[in-house]
Amino acid sequence: MSPVSKSGAAIAAARAEGRPALICYLPAGFPDVQGTIDAAVAMAENGADIIEVGIPYSDPVMDGSVIQAATVQSLVQGFKVAQVFDIVKGITERCSATVMIMTYWNPVLRMGVDEFARRLAEAGGAGLITPDLVPDEAAEWFEASDKYGLDRVFLVAPSSTEARMKATVAASRGFVYCVSIMGVTGARDTVSDAAAAVVAAAHAAGAENACVGLGVSARKHVEEIGAYSDGVIVGTALVAALRDGGVEAVGRLTAELSGRAAKV
Amino acid sequence: MTPKTGDPDMGGNQPTPAEASSLRHAAGPYFGDYGGRWMPESLIAAMDELTETFEAAKADPSFIAEVKELNKNYSGRPSLLTEAKRFGAAAGGVRVFLKREDLNHTGSHKINNVLGQALLAKRMGKTRIIAETGAGQHGVASATAAALMGLECVVYMGAEDTRRQSLNVARMQLLGATVIPVTAGSQTLKDAINEALRDWVANVGNTHYLLGTAAGGHPFPAMVRYFHEVIGEEAREQIIAQTGRLPDAVAACIGGGSNAIGIFHGFLDDAEVELYGFEAGGDGVGTDRHAATITLGKPGVLHGAKSYLMQDDDGQTIESHSISAGLDYPGVGPEHAYLADIGRVNYEPITDTEAMDAFSLLCRTEGIIPAIESSHALAGVLKIAERKIAAGVVPEETIIVANLSGRGDKDVGTAAEWFNLIDNAQKDAK
């Protein structure tokens, strides 16, 4: 992994403190554009190392009902893809967290991969997490991410073969996103045993940073997963907190997840 | 990404000579710049397993024999090729032949694909199949294949469609399937596919996703086409047997494009045969209510493949509209996108009104009630005939084959409403 990687540096800094990195997701434009920025800043102030801003998309096949409801609301309110750059800029201007965009691929393709990458870099973003883009189809993204110095985070799953694990780790920069279960996003009581195996396989395939997402919702998960992985990704639980209790609730949950006292 | 064409090892029941210029038996994953696998890593292993199973099955004479046996003694193949003389007379005197997929068991071409894929599911040791459906035709066909082969079957259907097509929901339930209404997103076919994909990600160990059209990630476009190639092979033999020559044109309707790619495949390498795909023009392509994906869409990725796509400037999928639920899909199979770009197939929109006029004409001239989907192809035949006659052909020496992909029993309610038959019947009763 490249030393210039912003997300790699954020994970290394957490490691230096003897803890896993905390990676927090929220959808762009939910509850509205300013609300996304405020919630992200609250996440950063309460222990998030990396903020993952999701672009609402009409056909989110990897998302469960909570995130779908939030992204549908954002789209119904008229969210436009270009606003995600305002959000990234708004966050990076107010805090030191590393900001990445999580996006299904068609919105990037529609804007043009190079154009999207250029604007993301200009806004201060660190890179992209791409749930429906596999390295096999990512030639354009390799070129653009190299050109603009952006991280590219691909997913690996319990079903990934050793060969695909190696290829995906080699293609990634920053970290690899280990899908903990065969399923879609959504908070679950327990995190599947498969997660440890996926992380072990990613490390064996040469990944410096293997982070775990899907189903992570509580401090106990962070501790459990943090024991064997380099970072923990939380989405649905934070979106539900934002939905039910606003920015303050997001700050409180992030503090709880990171094991700190809340700053709200 | 060079198109991989003409590889004789890549299948078909009757491999053609390996000509570099052949468009037949394109193996995927790419068709020109289209196709591929734009989908979550979680599903890639299952797609690889399916690809391997499919490639091994195509090379296995016992599998080919099993498909042929089911096609013959279960579906009722070969389907007839019927000359529609009175319809032809109404089309200016050209000779029109109908490939009668409406006569297959379950009433459409869909059975060809579901039987083949259900056999593959069994070969993979899967015990459960899931499917998406719009109007319910593919759902009914999937439930049928599942019943025949002893597989559990779950069908995802937009909640709005389950209300409009309650009889088809009952048909699927009679066949032992579970129908799950999808309330996510726009509650249409594309959302049913999204929900099926979510189910597949979570249950991929024991579940095969029986996709109903020649779209999706590799190997679906090439595989679904393979199971429908029989349409074109039969049609080509039949038209030569009945008229002594190849047709001047072949017409089919296009939603995802499975019936069309099936019949086109038989004629792809016959350069003198014009091929026409008729998309759903809805209220007209000048309005925002249509499903004319190739005519007006732009390249993008949806449901696993790169192809033409109805999308806005942000890459969000636009909802499609058509009187025909089977054509009401904002995407199209990637091989069609390629055939459009290279100019081998002409794709044109047909409005709801044009389709329903052709529907009515076939009912009254031939005693055949066509599916509204297939009526788009029939309306297309009328347009092709008009143009050819205007260009000076001898009508009675002009031969057009249309794929009558399904029967219209399911559409009687829609048609009765369209033609105001219910109101008239009530008036007559008074």
PDB file of C-alpha atoms in Angstrom, chain A:
ATOM      1  CA  MET A   1       0.000   0.000   0.000  1.00  0.00           C
ATOM      2  CA  SER A   2       1.232   3.408  -0.952  1.00  0.00           C
ATOM      3  CA  PRO A   3       2.719   5.606   1.787  1.00  0.00           C
ATOM      4  CA  VAL A   4       0.806   8.605   0.388  1.00  0.00           C
ATOM      5  CA  SER A   5      -2.495   6.944   1.188  1.00  0.00           C
ATOM      6  CA  LYS A   6      -4.561   9.212   3.451  1.00  0.00           C
ATOM      7  CA  SER A   7      -6.740   6.408   4.773  1.00  0.00           C
ATOM      8  CA  GLY A   8      -3.675   4.193   5.254  1.00  0.00           C
ATOM      9  CA  ALA A   9      -2.089   7.002   7.324  1.00  0.00           C
ATOM     10  CA  ALA A  10      -5.235   7.365   9.452  1.00  0.00           C
ATOM     11  CA  ILE A  11      -5.258   3.640  10.173  1.00  0.00           C
ATOM     12  CA  ALA A  12      -1.532   3.671  10.956  1.00  0.00           C
ATOM     13  CA  ALA A  13      -2.087   6.537  13.430  1.00  0.00           C
ATOM     14  CA  ALA A  14      -4.792   4.536  15.215  1.00  0.00           C
ATOM     15  CA  ARG A  15      -2.519   1.503  15.273  1.00  0.00           C
ATOM     16  CA  ALA A  16       0.212   3.623  16.872  1.00  0.00           C
ATOM     17  CA  GLU A  17      -2.293   4.324  19.655  1.00  0.00           C
ATOM     18  CA  GLY A  18      -2.874   0.606  20.051  1.00  0.00           C
ATOM     19  CA  ARG A  19      -6.453   0.568  18.733  1.00  0.00           C
ATOM     20  CA  PRO A  20      -8.340  -0.245  15.553  1.00  0.00           C
ATOM     21  CA  ALA A  21      -9.361   2.637  13.336  1.00  0.00           C
ATOM     22  CA  LEU A  22     -13.033   3.619  13.586  1.00  0.00           C
ATOM     23  CA  ILE A  23     -14.653   4.189  10.209  1.00  0.00           C
ATOM     24  CA  CYS A  24     -18.109   5.795  10.255  1.00  0.00           C
ATOM     25  CA  TYR A  25     -20.620   5.862   7.391  1.00  0.00           C
ATOM     26  CA  LEU A  26     -23.433   8.258   6.640  1.00  0.00           C
ATOM     27  CA  PRO A  27     -25.378   9.002   3.460  1.00  0.00           C
ATOM     28  CA  ALA A  28     -24.894  12.300   1.649  1.00  0.00           C
ATOM     29  CA  GLY A  29     -27.886  14.600   1.857  1.00  0.00           C
ATOM     30  CA  PHE A  30     -29.354  12.883   4.911  1.00  0.00           C
ATOM     31  CA  PRO A  31     -31.055  14.445   6.753  1.00  0.00           C
ATOM     32  CA  ASP A  32     -29.922  17.243   4.391  1.00  0.00           C
ATOM     33  CA  VAL A  33     -26.601  18.510   3.023  1.00  0.00           C
ATOM     34  CA  GLN A  34     -25.729  20.652   6.068  1.00  0.00           C
ATOM     35  CA  GLY A  35     -26.946  17.877   8.370  1.00  0.00           C
ATOM     36  CA  THR A  36     -24.548  15.426   6.733  1.00  0.00           C
ATOM     37  CA  ILE A  37     -21.619  17.787   7.338  1.00  0.00           C
ATOM     38  CA  ASP A  38     -22.633  18.435  10.936  1.00  0.00           C
ATOM     39  CA  ALA A  39     -23.085  14.735  11.678  1.00  0.00           C
ATOM     40  CA  ALA A  40     -19.739  13.890  10.096  1.00  0.00           C
ATOM     41  CA  VAL A  41     -17.979  16.531  12.177  1.00  0.00           C
ATOM     42  CA  ALA A  42     -19.667  15.121  15.309  1.00  0.00           C
ATOM     43  CA  MET A  43     -18.356  11.695  14.320  1.00  0.00           C
ATOM     44  CA  ALA A  44     -14.827  13.071  13.920  1.00  0.00           C
ATOM     45  CA  GLU A  45     -14.952  14.898  17.257  1.00  0.00           C
ATOM     46  CA  ASN A  46     -16.026  11.713  19.002  1.00  0.00           C
ATOM     47  CA  GLY A  47     -13.417   9.346  17.719  1.00  0.00           C
ATOM     48  CA  ALA A  48     -14.041   8.561  14.060  1.00  0.00           C
ATOM     49  CA  ASP A  49     -10.754   8.258  12.190  1.00  0.00           C
ATOM     50  CA  ILE A  50     -12.301   7.960   8.739  1.00  0.00           C
ATOM     51  CA  ILE A  51     -15.662   9.297   7.554  1.00  0.00           C
ATOM     52  CA  GLU A  52     -17.327   7.390   4.759  1.00  0.00           C
ATOM     53  CA  VAL A  53     -19.890   9.507   2.888  1.00  0.00           C
ATOM     54  CA  GLY A  54     -22.278   7.420   0.782  1.00  0.00           C
ATOM     55  CA  ILE A  55     -23.778   8.715  -2.459  1.00  0.00           C
ATOM     56  CA  PRO A  56     -27.509   7.956  -2.591  1.00  0.00           C
ATOM     57  CA  TYR A  57     -28.273   5.739  -5.584  1.00  0.00           C
ATOM     58  CA  SER A  58     -31.475   4.511  -7.185  1.00  0.00           C
ATOM     59  CA  ASP A  59     -30.471   0.826  -7.105  1.00  0.00           C
ATOM     60  CA  PRO A  60     -28.454   0.112  -3.929  1.00  0.00           C
ATOM     61  CA  VAL A  61     -28.214  -3.690  -4.044  1.00  0.00           C
ATOM     62  CA  MET A  62     -25.802  -3.967  -1.112  1.00  0.00           C
ATOM     63  CA  ASP A  63     -27.913  -1.920   1.306  1.00  0.00           C
ATOM     64  CA  GLY A  64     -30.476  -3.014   3.864  1.00  0.00           C
ATOM     65  CA  SER A  65     -33.678  -1.182   4.718  1.00  0.00           C
ATOM     66  CA  VAL A  66     -32.335   1.482   7.124  1.00  0.00           C
ATOM     67  CA  ILE A  67     -29.746   2.860   4.715  1.00  0.00           C
ATOM     68  CA  GLN A  68     -32.159   2.495   1.776  1.00  0.00           C
ATOM     69  CA  ALA A  69     -34.761   4.599   3.594  1.00  0.00           C
ATOM     70  CA  ALA A  70     -32.181   7.328   4.301  1.00  0.00           C
ATOM     71  CA  THR A  71     -30.847   7.426   0.734  1.00  0.00           C
ATOM     72  CA  VAL A  72     -34.343   7.421  -0.746  1.00  0.00           C
ATOM     73  CA  GLN A  73     -35.183  10.411   1.460  1.00  0.00           C
ATOM     74  CA  SER A  74     -32.072  12.208   0.252  1.00  0.00           C
ATOM     75  CA  LEU A  75     -32.939  11.559  -3.389  1.00  0.00           C
ATOM     76  CA  VAL A  76     -36.564  12.580  -2.915  1.00  0.00           C
ATOM     77  CA  GLN A  77     -35.297  15.854  -1.403  1.00  0.00           C
ATOM     78  CA  GLY A  78     -33.431  16.443  -4.665  1.00  0.00           C
ATOM     79  CA  PHE A  79     -29.874  15.427  -3.789  1.00  0.00           C
ATOM     80  CA  LYS A  80     -27.471  15.804  -6.724  1.00  0.00           C
ATOM     81  CA  VAL A  81     -24.211  13.857  -7.010  1.00  0.00           C
ATOM     82  CA  ALA A  82     -22.091  16.997  -7.355  1.00  0.00           C
ATOM     83  CA  GLN A  83     -23.201  18.068  -3.853  1.00  0.00           C
ATOM     84  CA  VAL A  84     -21.124  15.252  -2.399  1.00  0.00           C
ATOM     85  CA  PHE A  85     -18.013  17.310  -3.159  1.00  0.00           C
ATOM     86  CA  ASP A  86     -19.443  20.240  -1.176  1.00  0.00           C
ATOM     87  CA  ILE A  87     -20.040  17.822   1.688  1.00  0.00           C
ATOM     88  CA  VAL A  88     -16.498  16.419   1.544  1.00  0.00           C
ATOM     89  CA  LYS A  89     -15.071  19.948   1.467  1.00  0.00           C
ATOM     90  CA  GLY A  90     -17.378  21.048   4.286  1.00  0.00           C
ATOM     91  CA  ILE A  91     -16.174  18.200   6.491  1.00  0.00           C
ATOM     92  CA  THR A  92     -12.462  18.464   5.736  1.00  0.00           C
ATOM     93  CA  GLU A  93     -12.547  22.221   6.406  1.00  0.00           C
ATOM     94  CA  ARG A  94     -13.948  21.681   9.889  1.00  0.00           C
ATOM     95  CA  CYS A  95     -12.061  18.640  11.165  1.00  0.00           C
ATOM     96  CA  SER A  96      -8.996  16.528  10.557  1.00  0.00           C
ATOM     97  CA  ALA A  97     -10.771  13.223   9.843  1.00  0.00           C
ATOM     98  CA  THR A  98     -10.010  11.452   6.609  1.00  0.00           C
ATOM     99  CA  VAL A  99     -13.037  11.597   4.300  1.00  0.00           C
ATOM    100  CA  MET A 100     -13.854   8.957   1.712  1.00  0.00           C
ATOM    101  CA  ILE A 101     -16.812   8.491  -0.592  1.00  0.00           C
ATOM    102  CA  MET A 102     -18.682   5.212  -0.804  1.00  0.00           C
ATOM    103  CA  THR A 103     -20.479   4.928  -4.108  1.00  0.00           C
ATOM    104  CA  TYR A 104     -22.115   2.514  -6.470  1.00  0.00           C
ATOM    105  CA  TRP A 105     -20.335   2.822  -9.762  1.00  0.00           C
ATOM    106  CA  ASN A 106     -22.872   4.199 -12.242  1.00  0.00           C
ATOM    107  CA  PRO A 107     -22.952   7.757 -10.836  1.00  0.00           C
ATOM    108  CA  VAL A 108     -19.147   7.899 -11.200  1.00  0.00           C
ATOM    109  CA  LEU A 109     -19.303   6.485 -14.717  1.00  0.00           C
ATOM    110  CA  ARG A 110     -21.968   9.011 -15.683  1.00  0.00           C
ATOM    111  CA  MET A 111     -19.933  12.003 -14.492  1.00  0.00           C
ATOM    112  CA  GLY A 112     -16.796  10.528 -16.029  1.00  0.00           C
ATOM    113  CA  VAL A 113     -14.277   8.662 -13.893  1.00  0.00           C
ATOM    114  CA  ASP A 114     -11.486  11.216 -14.384  1.00  0.00           C
ATOM    115  CA  GLU A 115     -13.767  14.182 -13.732  1.00  0.00           C
ATOM    116  CA  PHE A 116     -15.174  12.560 -10.595  1.00  0.00           C
ATOM    117  CA  ALA A 117     -11.692  11.765  -9.285  1.00  0.00           C
ATOM    118  CA  ARG A 118     -10.414  15.264 -10.006  1.00  0.00           C
ATOM    119  CA  ARG A 119     -13.288  16.901  -8.141  1.00  0.00           C
ATOM    120  CA  LEU A 120     -12.971  14.493  -5.204  1.00  0.00           C
ATOM    121  CA  ALA A 121      -9.263  15.272  -4.876  1.00  0.00           C
ATOM    122  CA  GLU A 122      -9.954  19.018  -5.116  1.00  0.00           C
ATOM    123  CA  ALA A 123     -12.526  18.743  -2.337  1.00  0.00           C
ATOM    124  CA  GLY A 124      -9.929  17.125  -0.077  1.00  0.00           C
ATOM    125  CA  GLY A 125     -11.341  13.590  -0.251  1.00  0.00           C
ATOM    126  CA  ALA A 126      -9.072  10.587   0.308  1.00  0.00           C
ATOM    127  CA  GLY A 127     -10.588   8.116  -2.157  1.00  0.00           C
ATOM    128  CA  LEU A 128     -13.461   5.805  -2.964  1.00  0.00           C
ATOM    129  CA  ILE A 129     -15.040   2.691  -1.493  1.00  0.00           C
ATOM    130  CA  THR A 130     -16.769   0.849  -4.332  1.00  0.00           C
ATOM    131  CA  PRO A 131     -19.282  -1.860  -3.355  1.00  0.00           C
ATOM    132  CA  ASP A 132     -20.247  -2.884  -6.893  1.00  0.00           C
ATOM    133  CA  LEU A 133     -16.957  -2.335  -8.702  1.00  0.00           C
ATOM    134  CA  VAL A 134     -14.541  -5.264  -8.725  1.00  0.00           C
ATOM    135  CA  PRO A 135     -10.902  -4.736  -9.795  1.00  0.00           C
ATOM    136  CA  ASP A 136     -11.604  -6.742 -12.961  1.00  0.00           C
ATOM    137  CA  GLU A 137     -13.643  -3.801 -14.311  1.00  0.00           C
ATOM    138  CA  ALA A 138     -11.682  -0.965 -12.736  1.00  0.00           C
ATOM    139  CA  ALA A 139      -9.105  -0.043 -15.390  1.00  0.00           C
ATOM    140  CA  GLU A 140     -10.348   3.544 -15.682  1.00  0.00           C
ATOM    141  CA  TRP A 141     -10.423   3.939 -11.918  1.00  0.00           C
ATOM    142  CA  PHE A 142      -6.844   2.660 -11.534  1.00  0.00           C
ATOM    143  CA  GLU A 143      -5.709   5.328 -13.942  1.00  0.00           C
ATOM    144  CA  ALA A 144      -7.683   8.167 -12.361  1.00  0.00           C
ATOM    145  CA  SER A 145      -6.862   7.212  -8.760  1.00  0.00           C
ATOM    146  CA  ASP A 146      -3.149   7.099  -9.591  1.00  0.00           C
ATOM    147  CA  LYS A 147      -3.356  10.429 -11.404  1.00  0.00           C
ATOM    148  CA  TYR A 148      -5.043  12.226  -8.491  1.00  0.00           C
ATOM    149  CA  GLY A 149      -3.451  10.280  -5.615  1.00  0.00           C
ATOM    150  CA  LEU A 150      -6.683   8.766  -4.352  1.00  0.00           C
ATOM    151  CA  ASP A 151      -7.226   5.623  -2.312  1.00  0.00           C
ATOM    152  CA  ARG A 152      -9.230   2.805  -3.856  1.00  0.00           C
ATOM    153  CA  VAL A 153     -10.949   0.494  -1.436  1.00  0.00           C
ATOM    154  CA  PHE A 154     -12.373  -2.690  -2.887  1.00  0.00           C
ATOM    155  CA  LEU A 155     -14.417  -5.256  -0.999  1.00  0.00           C
ATOM    156  CA  VAL A 156     -13.526  -8.853  -0.179  1.00  0.00           C
ATOM    157  CA  ALA A 157     -16.070 -11.359   1.082  1.00  0.00           C
ATOM    158  CA  PRO A 158     -16.256 -14.731   2.826  1.00  0.00           C
ATOM    159  CA  SER A 159     -16.854 -16.169  -0.655  1.00  0.00           C
ATOM    160  CA  SER A 160     -13.708 -14.641  -2.194  1.00  0.00           C
ATOM    161  CA  THR A 161     -11.254 -17.241  -3.430  1.00  0.00           C
ATOM    162  CA  GLU A 162      -7.591 -17.030  -2.522  1.00  0.00           C
ATOM    163  CA  ALA A 163      -6.747 -15.859  -6.029  1.00  0.00           C
ATOM    164  CA  ARG A 164      -9.382 -13.122  -5.951  1.00  0.00           C
ATOM    165  CA  MET A 165      -8.313 -12.111  -2.445  1.00  0.00           C
ATOM    166  CA  LYS A 166      -4.735 -11.644  -3.686  1.00  0.00           C
ATOM    167  CA  ALA A 167      -5.810  -9.718  -6.762  1.00  0.00           C
ATOM    168  CA  THR A 168      -8.159  -7.481  -4.780  1.00  0.00           C
ATOM    169  CA  VAL A 169      -5.615  -6.746  -2.056  1.00  0.00           C
ATOM    170  CA  ALA A 170      -3.053  -5.888  -4.734  1.00  0.00           C
ATOM    171  CA  ALA A 171      -5.546  -3.585  -6.448  1.00  0.00           C
ATOM    172  CA  SER A 172      -6.533  -1.755  -3.257  1.00  0.00           C
ATOM    173  CA  ARG A 173      -4.852   1.285  -1.734  1.00  0.00           C
ATOM    174  CA  GLY A 174      -5.510   2.447   1.823  1.00  0.00           C
ATOM    175  CA  PHE A 175      -7.304  -0.618   3.106  1.00  0.00           C
ATOM    176  CA  VAL A 176      -9.434  -3.535   1.991  1.00  0.00           C
ATOM    177  CA  TYR A 177     -13.046  -3.671   3.121  1.00  0.00           C
ATOM    178  CA  CYS A 178     -13.768  -7.103   4.577  1.00  0.00           C
ATOM    179  CA  VAL A 179     -17.449  -7.969   4.323  1.00  0.00           C
ATOM    180  CA  SER A 180     -18.179  -9.817   7.556  1.00  0.00           C
ATOM    181  CA  ILE A 181     -21.170 -11.779   6.340  1.00  0.00           C
ATOM    182  CA  MET A 182     -22.817 -12.867   3.159  1.00  0.00           C
ATOM    183  CA  GLY A 183     -25.576 -10.279   3.155  1.00  0.00           C
ATOM    184  CA  VAL A 184     -26.416  -6.596   2.919  1.00  0.00           C
ATOM    185  CA  THR A 185     -25.888  -3.689   5.307  1.00  0.00           C
ATOM    186  CA  GLY A 186     -27.809  -3.712   8.586  1.00  0.00           C
ATOM    187  CA  ALA A 187     -27.128  -3.816  12.317  1.00  0.00           C
ATOM    188  CA  ARG A 188     -26.947  -7.311  13.793  1.00  0.00           C
ATOM    189  CA  ASP A 189     -26.598  -8.523  17.376  1.00  0.00           C
ATOM    190  CA  THR A 190     -23.545 -10.616  16.695  1.00  0.00           C
ATOM    191  CA  VAL A 191     -20.834 -10.262  14.122  1.00  0.00           C
ATOM    192  CA  SER A 192     -20.333 -13.405  12.136  1.00  0.00           C
ATOM    193  CA  ASP A 193     -17.372 -15.697  12.795  1.00  0.00           C
ATOM    194  CA  ALA A 194     -16.644 -15.403   9.100  1.00  0.00           C
ATOM    195  CA  ALA A 195     -15.212 -11.919   9.698  1.00  0.00           C
ATOM    196  CA  ALA A 196     -12.067 -13.209  11.421  1.00  0.00           C
ATOM    197  CA  ALA A 197     -11.465 -15.661   8.592  1.00  0.00           C
ATOM    198  CA  VAL A 198     -11.862 -12.963   5.932  1.00  0.00           C
ATOM    199  CA  VAL A 199      -9.450 -10.668   7.757  1.00  0.00           C
ATOM    200  CA  ALA A 200      -6.935 -13.503   8.167  1.00  0.00           C
ATOM    201  CA  ALA A 201      -7.207 -14.298   4.468  1.00  0.00           C
ATOM    202  CA  ALA A 202      -6.744 -10.633   3.547  1.00  0.00           C
ATOM    203  CA  HIS A 203      -3.678 -10.350   5.772  1.00  0.00           C
ATOM    204  CA  ALA A 204      -2.302 -13.579   4.312  1.00  0.00           C
ATOM    205  CA  ALA A 205      -2.829 -12.118   0.855  1.00  0.00           C
ATOM    206  CA  GLY A 206      -0.624  -9.191   1.825  1.00  0.00           C
ATOM    207  CA  ALA A 207      -3.097  -6.582   3.084  1.00  0.00           C
ATOM    208  CA  GLU A 208      -1.526  -4.158   5.534  1.00  0.00           C
ATOM    209  CA  ASN A 209      -4.917  -2.806   6.518  1.00  0.00           C
ATOM    210  CA  ALA A 210      -7.986  -5.039   6.608  1.00  0.00           C
ATOM    211  CA  CYS A 211     -11.113  -3.372   8.002  1.00  0.00           C
ATOM    212  CA  VAL A 212     -14.425  -5.069   8.804  1.00  0.00           C
ATOM    213  CA  GLY A 213     -17.893  -3.867   7.886  1.00  0.00           C
ATOM    214  CA  LEU A 214     -21.529  -5.084   7.746  1.00  0.00           C
ATOM    215  CA  GLY A 215     -23.434  -5.818  10.928  1.00  0.00           C
ATOM    216  CA  VAL A 216     -21.197  -3.824  13.271  1.00  0.00           C
ATOM    217  CA  SER A 217     -23.304  -1.716  15.653  1.00  0.00           C
ATOM    218  CA  ALA A 218     -21.899  -1.717  19.212  1.00  0.00           C
ATOM    219  CA  ARG A 219     -18.770  -1.126  21.276  1.00  0.00           C
ATOM    220  CA  LYS A 220     -18.513  -4.863  22.002  1.00  0.00           C
ATOM    221  CA  HIS A 221     -18.213  -5.506  18.245  1.00  0.00           C
ATOM    222  CA  VAL A 222     -15.493  -2.862  17.943  1.00  0.00           C
ATOM    223  CA  GLU A 223     -13.521  -4.539  20.731  1.00  0.00           C
ATOM    224  CA  GLU A 224     -14.072  -8.023  19.386  1.00  0.00           C
ATOM    225  CA  ILE A 225     -13.235  -7.168  15.763  1.00  0.00           C
ATOM    226  CA  GLY A 226     -10.511  -4.722  16.740  1.00  0.00           C
ATOM    227  CA  ALA A 227      -8.604  -7.597  18.302  1.00  0.00           C
ATOM    228  CA  TYR A 228      -7.839  -9.087  14.894  1.00  0.00           C
ATOM    229  CA  SER A 229      -8.491  -6.343  12.311  1.00  0.00           C
ATOM    230  CA  ASP A 230      -7.058  -2.921  11.540  1.00  0.00           C
ATOM    231  CA  GLY A 231     -10.307  -1.017  11.498  1.00  0.00           C
ATOM    232  CA  VAL A 232     -14.005  -1.306  12.175  1.00  0.00           C
ATOM    233  CA  ILE A 233     -16.695   0.129   9.889  1.00  0.00           C
ATOM    234  CA  VAL A 234     -20.086   1.167  11.295  1.00  0.00           C
ATOM    235  CA  GLY A 235     -22.989   2.276   9.102  1.00  0.00           C
ATOM    236  CA  THR A 236     -26.579   1.327   9.805  1.00  0.00           C
ATOM    237  CA  ALA A 237     -26.443   1.925  13.582  1.00  0.00           C
ATOM    238  CA  LEU A 238     -25.173   5.475  13.009  1.00  0.00           C
ATOM    239  CA  VAL A 239     -27.770   6.170  10.314  1.00  0.00           C
ATOM    240  CA  ALA A 240     -30.500   4.993  12.680  1.00  0.00           C
ATOM    241  CA  ALA A 241     -29.073   7.255  15.403  1.00  0.00           C
ATOM    242  CA  LEU A 242     -29.022  10.208  13.018  1.00  0.00           C
ATOM    243  CA  ARG A 243     -32.589   9.441  11.958  1.00  0.00           C
ATOM    244  CA  ASP A 244     -33.888   9.129  15.524  1.00  0.00           C
ATOM    245  CA  GLY A 245     -31.762  11.524  17.527  1.00  0.00           C
ATOM    246  CA  GLY A 246     -30.006  13.857  15.123  1.00  0.00           C
ATOM    247  CA  VAL A 247     -26.406  15.047  15.273  1.00  0.00           C
ATOM    248  CA  GLU A 248     -26.224  14.767  19.043  1.00  0.00           C
ATOM    249  CA  ALA A 249     -27.186  11.083  18.989  1.00  0.00           C
ATOM    250  CA  VAL A 250     -24.595  10.412  16.282  1.00  0.00           C
ATOM    251  CA  GLY A 251     -21.919  12.035  18.461  1.00  0.00           C
ATOM    252  CA  ARG A 252     -22.954   9.972  21.483  1.00  0.00           C
ATOM    253  CA  LEU A 253     -22.974   6.668  19.575  1.00  0.00           C
ATOM    254  CA  THR A 254     -19.614   7.430  17.949  1.00  0.00           C
ATOM    255  CA  ALA A 255     -18.115   8.178  21.359  1.00  0.00           C
ATOM    256  CA  GLU A 256     -19.521   4.924  22.700  1.00  0.00           C
ATOM    257  CA  LEU A 257     -18.163   2.984  19.712  1.00  0.00           C
ATOM    258  CA  SER A 258     -14.724   4.548  20.143  1.00  0.00           C
ATOM    259  CA  GLY A 259     -14.749   3.994  23.902  1.00  0.00           C
ATOM    260  CA  ARG A 260     -14.476   7.690  24.764  1.00  0.00           C
ATOM    261  CA  ALA A 261     -16.529  10.241  26.669  1.00  0.00           C
ATOM    262  CA  ALA A 262     -18.928  12.014  24.356  1.00  0.00           C
ATOM    263  CA  LYS A 263     -18.218  15.603  23.200  1.00  0.00           C
ATOM    264  CA  VAL A 264     -21.522  17.096  22.246  1.00  0.00           C
TER     265      VAL A 264
END
